[in-house]
Short mmCIF file of C-alpha atoms in Angstrom, two decimals:
data_model
loop_
_atom_site.label_atom_id
_atom_site.label_comp_id
_atom_site.label_asym_id
_atom_site.label_seq_id
_atom_site.Cartn_x
_atom_site.Cartn_y
_atom_site.Cartn_z
CA UNK H 1 96.73 15.79 147.84
CA UNK H 2 98.78 13.69 150.19
CA UNK H 3 95.97 11.37 150.41
CA UNK H 4 95.27 11.24 146.82
CA UNK H 5 98.82 10.49 145.97
CA UNK H 6 99.09 7.86 148.69
CA UNK H 7 96.27 5.92 147.12
CA UNK H 8 97.55 6.46 143.46
CA UNK H 9 100.85 4.85 144.56
CA UNK H 10 99.33 2.12 146.53
CA UNK H 11 97.18 1.17 143.57
CA UNK H 12 94.05 2.04 145.60
CA UNK H 13 94.88 0.20 148.74
CA UNK H 14 93.67 2.47 151.49
CA UNK H 15 95.64 0.61 154.33
CA UNK H 16 98.75 2.94 154.23
CA UNK H 17 96.45 5.96 154.41
CA UNK H 18 94.50 4.48 157.30
CA UNK H 19 97.53 3.26 159.31
CA UNK H 20 100.36 5.74 158.66
CA UNK H 21 100.07 9.46 159.65
CA UNK H 22 100.24 11.64 156.48
CA UNK H 23 103.39 13.33 157.83
CA UNK H 24 105.22 10.24 157.73
CA UNK H 25 103.87 9.15 154.31
CA UNK H 26 104.62 12.49 152.78
CA UNK H 27 107.07 14.27 155.24
CA UNK H 28 107.32 18.07 155.38
CA UNK H 29 110.65 19.06 153.77
CA UNK H 30 111.10 22.04 156.16
CA UNK H 31 110.66 20.00 159.34
CA UNK H 32 113.58 18.64 161.27
CA UNK H 33 112.21 14.95 161.12
CA UNK H 34 112.03 14.84 157.36
CA UNK H 35 115.71 13.33 156.78
CA UNK H 36 115.05 10.58 159.31
CA UNK H 37 111.52 9.80 157.75
CA UNK H 38 112.87 9.45 154.37
CA UNK H 39 115.79 7.17 155.44
CA UNK H 40 113.95 3.85 154.92
CA UNK H 41 111.35 5.16 152.40
CA UNK H 42 111.20 3.32 149.19
CA UNK H 43 110.86 5.31 145.96
CA UNK H 44 108.89 6.97 144.63
CA UNK H 45 109.13 9.25 147.67
CA UNK H 46 106.39 11.94 148.46
CA UNK H 47 107.41 15.15 150.01
CA UNK H 48 105.35 18.03 151.21
CA UNK H 49 106.23 21.60 151.56
CA UNK H 50 104.94 25.23 151.68
CA UNK H 51 108.54 26.68 150.76
CA UNK H 52 108.48 29.38 148.17
CA UNK H 53 110.18 28.90 144.68
CA UNK H 54 113.25 31.17 145.28
CA UNK H 55 114.22 28.76 148.22
CA UNK H 56 113.55 25.41 146.63
CA UNK H 57 113.30 25.69 142.89
CA UNK H 58 117.11 25.90 142.33
CA UNK H 59 117.76 22.44 143.89
CA UNK H 60 114.65 20.96 142.17
CA UNK H 61 116.08 22.10 138.79
CA UNK H 62 119.14 19.96 139.47
CA UNK H 63 116.90 16.75 140.15
CA UNK H 64 114.41 14.57 138.44
CA UNK H 65 111.77 15.46 140.80
CA UNK H 66 108.23 16.02 139.59
CA UNK H 67 106.41 18.92 141.39
CA UNK H 68 102.72 19.31 142.08
CA UNK H 69 101.87 22.77 143.02
CA UNK H 70 98.31 23.27 144.63
CA UNK H 71 96.98 26.83 144.68
CA UNK H 72 93.87 27.87 146.27
CA UNK H 73 91.46 31.04 146.18
CA UNK H 74 93.59 33.48 148.30
CA UNK H 75 90.60 34.68 150.35
CA UNK H 76 89.91 31.05 151.45
CA UNK H 77 93.59 30.64 152.18
CA UNK H 78 93.42 33.87 154.38
CA UNK H 79 90.40 32.48 156.33
CA UNK H 80 91.84 28.98 156.77
CA UNK H 81 95.15 30.35 157.84
CA UNK H 82 93.74 32.54 160.37
CA UNK H 83 91.98 29.55 161.89
CA UNK H 84 95.13 27.50 161.88
CA UNK H 85 96.91 30.22 163.82
CA UNK H 86 94.55 29.62 166.74
CA UNK H 87 95.42 25.92 166.73
CA UNK H 88 99.22 25.99 166.07
CA UNK H 89 101.18 26.88 169.13
CA UNK H 90 104.31 27.63 167.12
CA UNK H 91 102.58 30.55 165.33
CA UNK H 92 101.84 33.98 166.94
CA UNK H 93 98.14 35.05 168.15
CA UNK H 94 96.66 36.34 165.04
CA UNK H 95 94.58 38.96 166.98
CA UNK H 96 91.34 40.06 165.07
CA UNK H 97 90.50 38.76 161.66
CA UNK H 98 90.77 42.30 160.37
CA UNK H 99 94.44 42.63 161.70
CA UNK H 100 95.39 39.18 160.34
CA UNK H 101 93.91 40.15 156.94
CA UNK H 102 96.09 43.29 156.84
CA UNK H 103 99.17 41.20 157.50
CA UNK H 104 98.21 38.61 154.98
CA UNK H 105 97.79 41.06 152.29
CA UNK H 106 101.25 42.69 153.23
CA UNK H 107 102.94 39.33 153.04
CA UNK H 108 104.23 39.43 156.73
CA UNK H 109 102.58 36.00 157.65
CA UNK H 110 104.31 32.74 158.05
CA UNK H 111 105.79 31.61 154.41
CA UNK H 112 105.36 35.23 153.39
CA UNK H 113 103.19 36.67 150.55
CA UNK H 114 100.64 34.51 148.86
CA UNK H 115 100.95 36.59 145.64
CA UNK H 116 104.83 36.15 145.60
CA UNK H 117 104.44 32.34 146.37
CA UNK H 118 102.05 31.76 143.50
CA UNK H 119 103.87 33.93 140.88
CA UNK H 120 107.17 32.40 141.90
CA UNK H 121 106.00 28.87 141.32
CA UNK H 122 104.32 29.83 138.06
CA UNK H 123 107.55 31.41 136.97
CA UNK H 124 109.10 27.84 137.20
CA UNK H 125 106.70 26.23 134.48
CA UNK H 126 109.47 26.00 131.89
CA UNK H 127 112.19 25.10 134.35
CA UNK H 128 110.61 22.33 136.21
CA UNK H 129 108.60 19.18 135.66
CA UNK H 130 105.53 20.64 137.23
CA UNK H 131 101.90 20.34 137.25
CA UNK H 132 99.56 23.17 138.60
CA UNK H 133 96.45 22.06 140.42
CA UNK H 134 93.87 24.12 142.26
CA UNK H 135 92.07 23.16 145.52
CA UNK H 136 88.80 24.01 143.69
CA UNK H 137 89.54 21.39 140.91
CA UNK H 138 90.16 18.79 143.52
CA UNK H 139 86.79 19.62 145.19
CA UNK H 140 84.69 19.86 142.07
CA UNK H 141 86.21 17.12 139.97
CA UNK H 142 88.24 14.51 141.89
CA UNK H 143 88.10 11.91 139.09
CA UNK H 144 89.30 14.31 136.48
CA UNK H 145 91.95 15.52 138.71
CA UNK H 146 93.18 12.10 139.60
CA UNK H 147 93.44 11.12 135.89
CA UNK H 148 95.56 14.37 135.34
CA UNK H 149 97.87 13.44 138.25
CA UNK H 150 98.07 9.72 136.91
CA UNK H 151 99.22 10.93 133.53
CA UNK H 152 101.64 13.50 135.05
CA UNK H 153 103.20 10.99 137.25
CA UNK H 154 103.23 8.02 134.87
CA UNK H 155 101.24 6.02 137.40
CA UNK H 156 98.32 4.32 135.70
CA UNK H 157 95.13 4.11 137.71
CA UNK H 158 94.55 0.67 138.91
CA UNK H 159 91.05 -0.89 138.78
CA UNK H 160 89.10 0.37 141.89
CA UNK H 161 91.50 3.31 142.57
CA UNK H 162 88.98 5.83 141.44
CA UNK H 163 86.31 4.48 143.83
CA UNK H 164 88.74 4.30 146.64
CA UNK H 165 89.83 7.85 146.00
CA UNK H 166 86.12 9.13 146.12
CA UNK H 167 85.52 6.96 149.29
CA UNK H 168 88.75 7.94 151.25
CA UNK H 169 89.43 11.49 149.92
CA UNK H 170 86.10 13.06 150.67
CA UNK H 171 86.37 15.84 153.28
CA UNK H 172 84.22 13.86 155.84
CA UNK H 173 86.34 10.73 155.34
CA UNK H 174 89.68 12.61 156.03
CA UNK H 175 88.06 14.57 158.92
CA UNK H 176 87.28 11.36 160.71
CA UNK H 177 90.65 9.62 159.79
CA UNK H 178 93.27 10.11 162.61
CA UNK H 179 95.98 9.47 160.08
CA UNK H 180 94.93 12.66 158.08
CA UNK H 181 93.20 15.01 160.45
CA UNK H 182 96.31 15.90 162.61
CA UNK H 183 94.49 14.91 165.99
CA UNK H 184 97.70 12.78 166.58
CA UNK H 185 99.94 15.94 166.69
CA UNK H 186 101.17 16.43 170.26
CA UNK H 187 99.26 19.18 172.39
CA UNK H 188 102.49 21.08 172.89
CA UNK H 189 102.46 21.74 169.13
CA UNK H 190 98.72 21.93 168.33
CA UNK H 191 96.13 23.21 170.85
CA UNK H 192 93.40 20.66 170.19
CA UNK H 193 91.11 22.31 172.93
CA UNK H 194 90.68 25.10 170.34
CA UNK H 195 88.86 22.82 167.89
CA UNK H 196 89.50 20.34 165.19
CA UNK H 197 91.87 20.83 162.41
CA UNK H 198 89.21 19.68 160.00
CA UNK H 199 85.45 20.18 160.55
CA UNK H 200 82.52 20.72 158.20
CA UNK H 201 78.82 21.63 158.58
CA UNK H 202 76.56 24.73 158.96
CA UNK H 203 75.99 23.54 162.49
CA UNK H 204 79.50 23.78 163.43
CA UNK H 205 80.20 27.14 161.96
CA UNK H 206 79.85 29.07 165.19
CA UNK H 207 80.75 32.54 163.78
CA UNK H 208 79.19 35.10 161.57
CA UNK H 209 80.47 37.68 159.11
CA UNK H 210 83.45 39.56 160.49
CA UNK H 211 83.25 43.36 160.66
CA UNK H 212 86.12 45.48 159.86
CA UNK H 213 87.08 45.53 163.73
CA UNK H 214 86.78 41.79 163.69
CA UNK H 215 84.60 41.99 166.76
CA UNK H 216 82.85 38.70 166.88
CA UNK H 217 82.88 35.91 169.54
CA UNK H 218 84.82 32.83 168.69
CA UNK H 219 83.71 29.37 169.76
CA UNK H 220 86.31 26.54 169.82
CA UNK H 221 84.83 24.48 166.99
CA UNK H 222 84.95 27.60 164.81
CA UNK H 223 88.60 27.68 164.60
CA UNK H 224 89.18 24.93 162.06
CA UNK H 225 89.07 24.64 158.38
CA UNK H 226 85.77 23.69 156.73
CA UNK H 227 87.00 22.57 153.38
CA UNK H 228 84.22 24.58 151.68
CA UNK H 229 85.04 26.33 148.49
CA UNK H 230 84.16 30.06 148.78
CA UNK H 231 83.78 29.99 152.59
CA UNK H 232 85.35 33.31 152.62
CA UNK H 233 81.93 34.70 151.92
CA UNK H 234 80.87 33.93 155.34
CA UNK H 235 83.80 35.75 156.93
CA UNK H 236 84.73 38.93 154.86
CA UNK H 237 83.06 42.18 155.44
CA UNK H 238 82.11 44.24 152.28
CA UNK H 239 85.14 46.53 153.18
CA UNK H 240 87.54 43.66 153.61
CA UNK H 241 86.37 42.31 150.21
CA UNK H 242 86.86 45.53 148.45
CA UNK H 243 90.43 45.92 149.94
CA UNK H 244 91.43 42.43 148.92
CA UNK H 245 90.08 42.63 145.39
CA UNK H 246 92.05 46.02 144.78
CA UNK H 247 95.26 44.39 146.15
CA UNK H 248 94.65 41.03 143.99
CA UNK H 249 94.27 43.21 140.97
CA UNK H 250 97.39 45.03 141.60
CA UNK H 251 99.46 41.91 142.31
CA UNK H 252 97.86 39.27 139.94
CA UNK H 253 96.10 41.52 137.14
CA UNK H 254 98.90 40.68 134.57
CA UNK H 255 99.71 37.21 135.68
CA UNK H 256 98.62 34.20 133.53
CA UNK H 257 97.06 31.81 135.91
CA UNK H 258 96.08 28.26 135.06
CA UNK H 259 92.71 28.87 136.79
CA UNK H 260 90.75 31.90 137.90
CA UNK H 261 88.94 32.18 141.15
CA UNK H 262 85.62 33.97 141.57
CA UNK H 263 86.61 37.00 143.62
CA UNK H 264 83.21 38.63 143.97
#
């Protein structure tokens, strides 16, 4: 989303996305550097955050901010977040995937419960100027999603912007762009020896289906996100999948979601 919005606001000019790290173009609100990064930034400003609604929404309700909320299939979120724990030195060792999945379902991971996070921001639909997007939509229909974003932001699509989006915002392009793949993050923050933040390809997967004990050998390149929709199927055991489905139904069964994810 950071890359898409950068290109929308630059009218398709990819130079900012290729020369400025995304954490400077769209700084993380919860990071200490955010205020300084915004000091000389011209409007419209882009901000990124994982903060839950109960923390941030009250301030947004008093502002003119437009909010774009990106949600993803929680099973893919759990797998991706597990990988990220092996890279991020500021996060605890996730232990086995089975143990991490239990914490994820209990909401005892960083930023808390996925279920509460999604329901919290859905509850702001009548209080904020907010657009809900899913990761799957971005993956399956980039052009259509870009048009929705353009309409929401009042930022007309300039000639050539869609072509630039398709070229620059593909997973492979972002994976190879040092301004987007987090390879410039200092080693004291991210352990790059554990793998790349973004990687893709069957030959790079390196690990099979996890059993309930999580007893599988990890290879360094296997600890990064693939960007694949539905990649959780390569990692969940039948027991883990059944457990997750029960919890999902308990938490989200009565929730009106803008999009449904295939949970089977």
